[in-house]
Structure formats: structure tokens, C-alpha cells
PDB file of C-alpha atoms in Angstrom:
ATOM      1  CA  UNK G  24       0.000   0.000   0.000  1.00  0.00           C
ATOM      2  CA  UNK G  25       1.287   3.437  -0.822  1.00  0.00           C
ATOM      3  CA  UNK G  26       2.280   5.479   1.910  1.00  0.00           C
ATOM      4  CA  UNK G  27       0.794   9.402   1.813  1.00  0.00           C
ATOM      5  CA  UNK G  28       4.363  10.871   0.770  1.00  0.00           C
ATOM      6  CA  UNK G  29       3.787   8.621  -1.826  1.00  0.00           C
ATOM      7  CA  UNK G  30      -0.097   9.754  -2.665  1.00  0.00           C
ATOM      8  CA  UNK G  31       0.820  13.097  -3.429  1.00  0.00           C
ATOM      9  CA  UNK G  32       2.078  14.522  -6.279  1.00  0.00           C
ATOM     10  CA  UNK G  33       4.209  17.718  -7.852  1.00  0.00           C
ATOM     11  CA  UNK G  34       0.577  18.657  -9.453  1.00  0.00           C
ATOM     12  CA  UNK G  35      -1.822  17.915  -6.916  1.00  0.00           C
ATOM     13  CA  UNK G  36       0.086  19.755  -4.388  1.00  0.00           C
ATOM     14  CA  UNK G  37       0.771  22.802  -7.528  1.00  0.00           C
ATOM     15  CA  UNK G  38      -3.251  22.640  -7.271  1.00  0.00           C
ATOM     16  CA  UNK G  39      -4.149  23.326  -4.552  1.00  0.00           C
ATOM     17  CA  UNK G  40      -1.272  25.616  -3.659  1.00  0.00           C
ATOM     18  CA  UNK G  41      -3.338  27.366  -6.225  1.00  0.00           C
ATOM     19  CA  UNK G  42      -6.885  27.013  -4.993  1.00  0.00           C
ATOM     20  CA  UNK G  43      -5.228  29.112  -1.541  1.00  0.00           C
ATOM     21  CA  UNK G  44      -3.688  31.362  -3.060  1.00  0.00           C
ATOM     22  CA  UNK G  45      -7.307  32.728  -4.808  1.00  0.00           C
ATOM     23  CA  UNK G  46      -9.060  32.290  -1.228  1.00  0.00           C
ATOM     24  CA  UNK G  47      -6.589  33.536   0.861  1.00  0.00           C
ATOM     25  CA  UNK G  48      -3.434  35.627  -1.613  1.00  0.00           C
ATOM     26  CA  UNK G  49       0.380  34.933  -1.374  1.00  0.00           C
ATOM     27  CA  UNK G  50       0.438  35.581   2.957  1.00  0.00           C
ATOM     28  CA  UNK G  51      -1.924  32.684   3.735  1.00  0.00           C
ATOM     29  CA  UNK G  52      -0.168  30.411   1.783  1.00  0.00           C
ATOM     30  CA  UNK G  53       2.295  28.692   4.253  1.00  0.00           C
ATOM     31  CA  UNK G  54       3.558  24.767   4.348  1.00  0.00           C
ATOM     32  CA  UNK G  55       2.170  24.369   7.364  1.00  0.00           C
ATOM     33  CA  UNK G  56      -1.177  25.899   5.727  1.00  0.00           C
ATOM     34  CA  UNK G  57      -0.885  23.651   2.637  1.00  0.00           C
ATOM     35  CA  UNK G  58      -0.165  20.571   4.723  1.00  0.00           C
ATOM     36  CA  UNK G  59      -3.236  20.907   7.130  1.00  0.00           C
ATOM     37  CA  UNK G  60      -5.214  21.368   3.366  1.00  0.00           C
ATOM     38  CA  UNK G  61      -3.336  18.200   2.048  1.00  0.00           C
ATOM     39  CA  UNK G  62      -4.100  16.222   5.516  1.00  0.00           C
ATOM     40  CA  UNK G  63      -0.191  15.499   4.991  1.00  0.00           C
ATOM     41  CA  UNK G  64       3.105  16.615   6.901  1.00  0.00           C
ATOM     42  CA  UNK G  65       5.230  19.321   5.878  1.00  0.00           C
ATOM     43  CA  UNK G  66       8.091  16.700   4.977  1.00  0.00           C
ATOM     44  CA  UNK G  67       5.689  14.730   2.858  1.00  0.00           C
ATOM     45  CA  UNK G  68       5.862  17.904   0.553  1.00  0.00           C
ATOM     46  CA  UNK G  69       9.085  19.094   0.641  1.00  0.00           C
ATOM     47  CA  UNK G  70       9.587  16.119  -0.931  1.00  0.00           C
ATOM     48  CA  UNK G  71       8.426  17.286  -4.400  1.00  0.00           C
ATOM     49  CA  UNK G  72       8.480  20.931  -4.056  1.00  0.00           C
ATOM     50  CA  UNK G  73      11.512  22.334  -2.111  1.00  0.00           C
ATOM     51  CA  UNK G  74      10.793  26.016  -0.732  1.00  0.00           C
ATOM     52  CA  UNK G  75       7.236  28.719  -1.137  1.00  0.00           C
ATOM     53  CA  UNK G  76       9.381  30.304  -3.845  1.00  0.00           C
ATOM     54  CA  UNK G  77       9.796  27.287  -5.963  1.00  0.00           C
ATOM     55  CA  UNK G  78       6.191  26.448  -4.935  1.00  0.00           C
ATOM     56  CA  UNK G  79       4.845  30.205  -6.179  1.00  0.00           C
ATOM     57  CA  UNK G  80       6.800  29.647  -9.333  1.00  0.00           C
ATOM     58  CA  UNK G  81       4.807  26.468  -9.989  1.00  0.00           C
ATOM     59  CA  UNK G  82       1.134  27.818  -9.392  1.00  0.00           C
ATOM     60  CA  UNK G  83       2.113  30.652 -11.548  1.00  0.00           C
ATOM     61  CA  UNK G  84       3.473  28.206 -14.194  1.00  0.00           C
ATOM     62  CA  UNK G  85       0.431  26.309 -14.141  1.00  0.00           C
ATOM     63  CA  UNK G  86      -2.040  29.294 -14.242  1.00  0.00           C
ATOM     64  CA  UNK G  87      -0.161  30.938 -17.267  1.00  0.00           C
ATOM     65  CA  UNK G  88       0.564  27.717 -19.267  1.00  0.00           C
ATOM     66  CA  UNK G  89      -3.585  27.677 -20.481  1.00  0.00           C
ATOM     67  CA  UNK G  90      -3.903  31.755 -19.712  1.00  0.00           C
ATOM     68  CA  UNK G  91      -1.360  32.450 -22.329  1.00  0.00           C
ATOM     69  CA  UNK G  92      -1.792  29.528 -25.502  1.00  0.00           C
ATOM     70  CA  UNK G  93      -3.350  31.812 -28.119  1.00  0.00           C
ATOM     71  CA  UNK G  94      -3.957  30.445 -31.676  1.00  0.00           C
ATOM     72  CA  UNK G  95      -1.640  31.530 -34.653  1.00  0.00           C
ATOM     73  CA  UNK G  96      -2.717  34.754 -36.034  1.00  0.00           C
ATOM     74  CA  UNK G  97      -2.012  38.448 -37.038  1.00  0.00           C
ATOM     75  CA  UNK G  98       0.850  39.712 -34.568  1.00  0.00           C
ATOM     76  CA  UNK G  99      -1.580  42.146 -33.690  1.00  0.00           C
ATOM     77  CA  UNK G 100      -4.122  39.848 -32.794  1.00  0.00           C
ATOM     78  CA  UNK G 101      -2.103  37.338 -31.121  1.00  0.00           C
ATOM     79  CA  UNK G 102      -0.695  40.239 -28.330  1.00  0.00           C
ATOM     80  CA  UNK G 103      -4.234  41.558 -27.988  1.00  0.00           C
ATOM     81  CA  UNK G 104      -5.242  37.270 -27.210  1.00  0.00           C
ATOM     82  CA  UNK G 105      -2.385  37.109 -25.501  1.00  0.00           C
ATOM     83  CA  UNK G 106      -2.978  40.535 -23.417  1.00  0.00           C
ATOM     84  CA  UNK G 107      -6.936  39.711 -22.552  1.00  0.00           C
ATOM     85  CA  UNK G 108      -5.757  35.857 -21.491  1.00  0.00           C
ATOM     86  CA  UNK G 109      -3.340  37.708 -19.423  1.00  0.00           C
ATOM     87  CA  UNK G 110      -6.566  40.321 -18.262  1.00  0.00           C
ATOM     88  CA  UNK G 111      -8.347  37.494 -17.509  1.00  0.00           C
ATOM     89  CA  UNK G 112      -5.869  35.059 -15.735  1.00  0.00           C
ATOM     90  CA  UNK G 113      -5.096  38.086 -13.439  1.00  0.00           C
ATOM     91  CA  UNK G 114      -8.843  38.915 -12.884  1.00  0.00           C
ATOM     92  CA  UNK G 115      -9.821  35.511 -11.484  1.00  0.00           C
ATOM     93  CA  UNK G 116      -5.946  34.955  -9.684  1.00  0.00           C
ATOM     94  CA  UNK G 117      -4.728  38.860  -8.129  1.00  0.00           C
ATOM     95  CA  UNK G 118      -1.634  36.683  -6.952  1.00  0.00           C
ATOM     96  CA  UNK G 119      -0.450  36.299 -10.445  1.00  0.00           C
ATOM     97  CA  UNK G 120      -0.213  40.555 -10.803  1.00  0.00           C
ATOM     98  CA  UNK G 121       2.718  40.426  -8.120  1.00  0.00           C
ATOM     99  CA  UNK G 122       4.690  37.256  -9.302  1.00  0.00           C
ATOM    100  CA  UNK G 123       4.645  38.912 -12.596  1.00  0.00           C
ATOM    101  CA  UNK G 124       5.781  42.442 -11.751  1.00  0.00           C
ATOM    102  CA  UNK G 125       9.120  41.160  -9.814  1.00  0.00           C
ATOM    103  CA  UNK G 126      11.010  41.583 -12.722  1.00  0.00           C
ATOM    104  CA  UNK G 127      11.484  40.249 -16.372  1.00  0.00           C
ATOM    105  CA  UNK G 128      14.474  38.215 -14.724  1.00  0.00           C
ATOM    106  CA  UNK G 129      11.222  36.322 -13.340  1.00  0.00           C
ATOM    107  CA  UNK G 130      10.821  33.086 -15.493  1.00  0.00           C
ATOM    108  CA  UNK G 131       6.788  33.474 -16.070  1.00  0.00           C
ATOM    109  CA  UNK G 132       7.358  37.163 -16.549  1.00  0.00           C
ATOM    110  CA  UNK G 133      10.685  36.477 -18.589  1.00  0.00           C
ATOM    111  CA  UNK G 134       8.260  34.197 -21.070  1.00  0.00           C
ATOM    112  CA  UNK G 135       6.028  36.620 -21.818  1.00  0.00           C
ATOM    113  CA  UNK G 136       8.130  39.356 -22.665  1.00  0.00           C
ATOM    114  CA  UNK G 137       9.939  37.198 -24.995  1.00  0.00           C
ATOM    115  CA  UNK G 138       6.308  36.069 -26.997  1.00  0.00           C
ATOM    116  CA  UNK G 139       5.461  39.930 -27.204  1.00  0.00           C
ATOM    117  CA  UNK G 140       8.855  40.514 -28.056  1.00  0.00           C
ATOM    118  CA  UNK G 141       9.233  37.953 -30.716  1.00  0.00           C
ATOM    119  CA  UNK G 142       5.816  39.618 -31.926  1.00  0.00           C
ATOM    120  CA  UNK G 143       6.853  43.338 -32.306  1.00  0.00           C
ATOM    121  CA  UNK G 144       9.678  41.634 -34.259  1.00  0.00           C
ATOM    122  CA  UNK G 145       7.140  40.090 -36.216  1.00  0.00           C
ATOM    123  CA  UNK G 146       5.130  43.931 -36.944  1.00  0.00           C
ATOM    124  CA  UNK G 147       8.792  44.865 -38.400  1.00  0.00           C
ATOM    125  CA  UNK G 148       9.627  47.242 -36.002  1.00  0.00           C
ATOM    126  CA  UNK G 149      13.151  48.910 -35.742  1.00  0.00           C
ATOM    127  CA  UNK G 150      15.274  47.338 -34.042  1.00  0.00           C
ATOM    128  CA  UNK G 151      16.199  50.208 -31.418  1.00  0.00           C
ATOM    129  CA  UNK G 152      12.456  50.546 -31.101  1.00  0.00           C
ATOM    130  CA  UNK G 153      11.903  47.293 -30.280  1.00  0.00           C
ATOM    131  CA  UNK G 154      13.021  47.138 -26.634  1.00  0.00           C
ATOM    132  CA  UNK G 155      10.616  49.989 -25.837  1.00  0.00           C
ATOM    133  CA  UNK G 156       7.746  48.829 -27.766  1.00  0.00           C
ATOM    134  CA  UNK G 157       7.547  45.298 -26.131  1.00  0.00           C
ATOM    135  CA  UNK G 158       7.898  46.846 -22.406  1.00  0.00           C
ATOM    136  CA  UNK G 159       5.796  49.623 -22.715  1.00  0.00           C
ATOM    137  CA  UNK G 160       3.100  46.347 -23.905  1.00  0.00           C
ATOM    138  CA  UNK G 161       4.505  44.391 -20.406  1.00  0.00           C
ATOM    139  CA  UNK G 162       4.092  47.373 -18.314  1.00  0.00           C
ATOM    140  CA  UNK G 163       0.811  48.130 -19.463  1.00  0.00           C
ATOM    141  CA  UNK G 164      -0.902  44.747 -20.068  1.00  0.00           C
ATOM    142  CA  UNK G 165       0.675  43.413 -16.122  1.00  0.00           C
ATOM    143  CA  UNK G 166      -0.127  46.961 -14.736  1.00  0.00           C
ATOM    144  CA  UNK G 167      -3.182  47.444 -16.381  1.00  0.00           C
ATOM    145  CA  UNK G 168      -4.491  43.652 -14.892  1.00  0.00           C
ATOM    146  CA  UNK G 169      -2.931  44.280 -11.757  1.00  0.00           C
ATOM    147  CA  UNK G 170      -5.200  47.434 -11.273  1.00  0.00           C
ATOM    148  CA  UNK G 171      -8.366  45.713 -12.055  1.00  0.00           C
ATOM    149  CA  UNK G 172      -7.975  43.038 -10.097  1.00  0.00           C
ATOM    150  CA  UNK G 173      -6.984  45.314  -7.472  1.00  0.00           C
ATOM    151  CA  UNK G 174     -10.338  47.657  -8.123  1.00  0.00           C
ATOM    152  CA  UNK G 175     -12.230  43.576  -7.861  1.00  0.00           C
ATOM    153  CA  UNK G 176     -10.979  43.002  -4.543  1.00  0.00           C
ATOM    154  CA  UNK G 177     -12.034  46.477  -3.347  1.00  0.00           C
ATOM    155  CA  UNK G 178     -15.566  46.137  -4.463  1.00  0.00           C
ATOM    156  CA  UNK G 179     -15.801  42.857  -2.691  1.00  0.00           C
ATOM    157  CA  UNK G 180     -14.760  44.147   0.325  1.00  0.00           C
ATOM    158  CA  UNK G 181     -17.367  47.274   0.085  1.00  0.00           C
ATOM    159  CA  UNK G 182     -19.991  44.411  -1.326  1.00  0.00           C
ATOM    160  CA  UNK G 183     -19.378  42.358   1.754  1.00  0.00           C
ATOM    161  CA  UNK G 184     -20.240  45.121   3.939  1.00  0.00           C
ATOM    162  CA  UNK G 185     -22.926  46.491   2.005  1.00  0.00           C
ATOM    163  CA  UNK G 186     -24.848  42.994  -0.079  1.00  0.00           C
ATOM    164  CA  UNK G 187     -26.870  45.425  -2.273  1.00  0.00           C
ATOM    165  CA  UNK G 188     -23.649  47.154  -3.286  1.00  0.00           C
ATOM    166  CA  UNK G 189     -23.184  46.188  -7.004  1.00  0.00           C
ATOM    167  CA  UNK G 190     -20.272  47.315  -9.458  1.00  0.00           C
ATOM    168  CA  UNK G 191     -23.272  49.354 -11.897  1.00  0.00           C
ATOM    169  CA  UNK G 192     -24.446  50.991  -8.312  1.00  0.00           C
ATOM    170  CA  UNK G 193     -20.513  51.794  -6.842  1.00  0.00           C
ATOM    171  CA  UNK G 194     -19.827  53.119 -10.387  1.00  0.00           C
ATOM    172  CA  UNK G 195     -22.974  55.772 -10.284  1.00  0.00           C
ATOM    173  CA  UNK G 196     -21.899  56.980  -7.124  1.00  0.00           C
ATOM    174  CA  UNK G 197     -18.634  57.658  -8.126  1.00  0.00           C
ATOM    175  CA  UNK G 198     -19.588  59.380 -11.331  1.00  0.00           C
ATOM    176  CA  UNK G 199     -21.827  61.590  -9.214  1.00  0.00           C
ATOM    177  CA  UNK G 200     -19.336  62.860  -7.097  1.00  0.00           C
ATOM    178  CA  UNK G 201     -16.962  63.403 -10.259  1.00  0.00           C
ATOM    179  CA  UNK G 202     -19.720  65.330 -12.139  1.00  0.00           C
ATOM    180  CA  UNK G 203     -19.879  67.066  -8.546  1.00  0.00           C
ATOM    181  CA  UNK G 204     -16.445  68.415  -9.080  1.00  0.00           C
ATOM    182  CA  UNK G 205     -15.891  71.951  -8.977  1.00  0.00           C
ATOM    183  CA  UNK G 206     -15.773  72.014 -13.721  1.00  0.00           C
ATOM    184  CA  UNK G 207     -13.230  74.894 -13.012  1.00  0.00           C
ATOM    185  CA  UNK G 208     -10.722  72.957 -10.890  1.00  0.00           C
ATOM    186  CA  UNK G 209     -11.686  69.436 -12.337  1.00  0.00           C
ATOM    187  CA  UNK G 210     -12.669  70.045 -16.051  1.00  0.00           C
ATOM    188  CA  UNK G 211     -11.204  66.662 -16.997  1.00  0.00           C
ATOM    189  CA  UNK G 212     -12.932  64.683 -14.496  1.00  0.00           C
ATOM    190  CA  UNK G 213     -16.117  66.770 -14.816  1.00  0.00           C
ATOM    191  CA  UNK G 214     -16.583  66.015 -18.990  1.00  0.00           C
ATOM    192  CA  UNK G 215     -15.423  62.306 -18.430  1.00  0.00           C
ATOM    193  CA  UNK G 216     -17.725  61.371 -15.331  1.00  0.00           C
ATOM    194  CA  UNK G 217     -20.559  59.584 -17.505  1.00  0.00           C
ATOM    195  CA  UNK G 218     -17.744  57.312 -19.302  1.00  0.00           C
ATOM    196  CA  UNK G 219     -16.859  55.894 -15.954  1.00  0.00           C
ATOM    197  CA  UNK G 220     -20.629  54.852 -14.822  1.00  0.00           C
ATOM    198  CA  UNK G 221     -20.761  53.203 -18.804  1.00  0.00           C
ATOM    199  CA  UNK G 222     -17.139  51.795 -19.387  1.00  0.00           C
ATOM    200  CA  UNK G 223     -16.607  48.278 -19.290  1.00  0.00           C
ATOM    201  CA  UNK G 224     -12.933  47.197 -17.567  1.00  0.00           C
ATOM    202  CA  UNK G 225     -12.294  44.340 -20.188  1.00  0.00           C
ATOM    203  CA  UNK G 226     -12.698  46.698 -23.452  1.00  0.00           C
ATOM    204  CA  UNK G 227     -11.103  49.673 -21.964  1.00  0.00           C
ATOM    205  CA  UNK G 228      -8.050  47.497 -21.354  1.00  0.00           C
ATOM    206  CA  UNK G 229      -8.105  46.129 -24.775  1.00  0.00           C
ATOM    207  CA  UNK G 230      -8.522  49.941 -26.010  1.00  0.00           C
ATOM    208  CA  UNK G 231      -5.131  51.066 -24.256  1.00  0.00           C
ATOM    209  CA  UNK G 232      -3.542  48.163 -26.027  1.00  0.00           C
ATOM    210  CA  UNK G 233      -4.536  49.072 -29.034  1.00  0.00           C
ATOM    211  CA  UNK G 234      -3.321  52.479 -28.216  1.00  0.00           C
ATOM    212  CA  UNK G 235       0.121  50.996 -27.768  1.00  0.00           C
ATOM    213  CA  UNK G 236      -0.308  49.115 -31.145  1.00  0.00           C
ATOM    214  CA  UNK G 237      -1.203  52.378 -32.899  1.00  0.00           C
ATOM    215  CA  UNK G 238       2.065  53.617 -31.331  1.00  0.00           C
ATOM    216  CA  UNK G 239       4.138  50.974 -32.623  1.00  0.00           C
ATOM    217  CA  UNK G 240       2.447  50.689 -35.974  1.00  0.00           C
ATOM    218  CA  UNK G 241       3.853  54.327 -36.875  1.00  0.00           C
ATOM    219  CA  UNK G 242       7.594  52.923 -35.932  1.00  0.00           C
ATOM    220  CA  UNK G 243       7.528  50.967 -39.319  1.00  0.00           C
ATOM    221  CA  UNK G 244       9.159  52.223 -42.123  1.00  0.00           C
ATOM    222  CA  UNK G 245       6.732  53.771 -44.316  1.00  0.00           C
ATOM    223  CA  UNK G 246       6.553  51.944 -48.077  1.00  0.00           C
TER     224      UNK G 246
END
């Protein structure tokens, strides 16, 4: 009879290391945590995963690898799939938006930047544009996700304390108090007040994008 060291596995423990990390975010994911979870000893796991660092590398490995797949198309249309699966990835996991803004030295991020990379390369940009191009895409697209899931997590905690709370209700309350605003001091915020009650978060991200495409289109060497 198998023993329970034995039982688990690399990927069932990657699972559910990734199930805690949406309930509870990267703090309340400890060994001791994961073991109590996995009705298994600490030991038991160390055995296939050998530190939280390695372990956060694998949920975010495993997250991305289905997030990120996006069929062969248009370079343009393959980093605004591979921006949204990003969007959404980040939407339903907020852990993933700090993993991936450590760093490009951070393997997940590292992997991305090279498939929008290899992409800008593909929209024959300059080379000495190219750098630029493909991080101002990474900054925006991990920044971008990272906000709205940030915005998410705020309107569940205002939801929790207030049921009848919905986004369409939190959204007409801010753009009352914008339209509020003193026009004088605030003319911006004053003319743009209806967008935010009406905007949608998943096509006003995919709008900046294609800001940033517009951008790098007019890189190219004209013809």
C-alpha cells in the first residue's frame, strides 16, 4: 500500500497551492497551511516541491501555461489574445499581478516578454524601437491587470459590507461625485464622469492596447 508521501504529487500539491492562493493571496499560503489542506506533513511535501518560492513559481506556471496559448494569427491579434488571457488570468488569480511584476528576470514574466517581443519583431519594427515597444506592452498589459484586479478586490470588500452594493451601483456613485467636481478645478474629471458609470474594464483594457499598437504601428518604415 502506498504510503501518503507517496499519494501526493508535484501537481496535486501545484493545485491546490493554487486554490489558496485565490481564497486567501500569497500571505496565507504557508507549508504548514498547505499541509493541514493536504491532511499530509510538511516533509511529505518538501519532498516534491523544495521552498514557497519554488512552490509560487509552480502555481504561476500552471495558471499561465492555459492563460497564455493563443492560436496563430495576425501579430496584432495574437498580443491583444495574448494581453486579454493575461486580463483574464489576473482577474480571477490577483496573486499572479505580483509574481509577474518582480522583474522580467522572473521566469513566467521572462516568457512573456519574450512572446510579445518575438511579436513586435514580427510587426517589423526597428530594431532600437523594439526594446521599448515590447515593455511599454509588459508594463501596461501586467499593470493594467494588476489594477483591475486590485479595483475587484475592493468592491468585494465594500460588497461584503454592504450585499446590495453592485459594481453598476458603486460606479454611479462615483460618477456623481466626479460630475460634482468643482468644472473649473476638475474640467477633466467633470466632462469624463458619464464614461466611468458606462465603461466596461475588459474593453477599456483592450482599447489602451490598441493604443500601444497604434504607437508601434507608426515605428515601421513607411513603403
Amino acid at each position: 500500500m502506498a504510503n501518503r508521501t507517496d499519494a501526493l504529487s508535484r501537481e496535486r500539491i501545484v493545485a491546490t497551492a493554487v486554490q489558496m492562493l485565490d481564497a486567501t493571496g500569497e500571505e496565507g499560503l504557508t507549508f504548514r497551511a498547505l499541509s493541514a489542506q493536504l491532511k499530509t506533513g510538511a516533509g511529505a511535501i518538501y519532498w516534491h516541491v523544495a521552498n514557497k518560492s519554488e512552490l509560487l513559481d509552480a502555481a504561476t506556471d500552471a495558471v499561465l501555461a492555459g492563460a497564455t496559448t493563443v492560436a496563430e494569427a495576425a501579430p496584432e491579434a495574437e498580443i491583444r489574445a495574448l494581453a486579454l488571457g493575461l486580463f483574464d488570468a489576473i482577474d480571477v488569480h490577483p496573486w499572479l499581478a505580483g509574481q509577474l511584476a518582480q522583474g522580467p528576470w522572473k521566469s513566467e514574466a521572462l516568457r512573456i516578454f519574450e512572446r510579445l517581443g518575438q511579436r513586435v519583431q514580427a510587426l517589423g519594427v526597428p530594431a532600437p524601437a523594439q526594446f521599448t515597444s515590447a515593455t511599454a506592452l509588459m508594463i501596461f498589459i501586467v499593470g493594467a491587470a494588476a489594477q483591475n484586479a486590485a479595483n475587484a478586490s475592493n468592491a468585494a470588500k465594500i460588497r461584503a459590507a454592504q450585499p446590495d452594493a453592485s459594481r453598476t451601483a458603486m460606479l454611479a456613485v462615483e460618477s456623481a461625485a466626479w460630475e460634482g467636481l468643482d468644472p473649473g478645478d476638475y474640467p477633466f474629471l467633470h466632462d469624463i464622469a458619464g464614461q466611468l458609470r458606462e465603461h466596461d474594464d475588459r474593453e477599456q483594457f483592450l482599447a489602451g492596447v490598441d493604443l500601444i499598437l497604434a504607437g508601434i504601428a507608426a515605428l515601421r518604415p513607411q513603403a
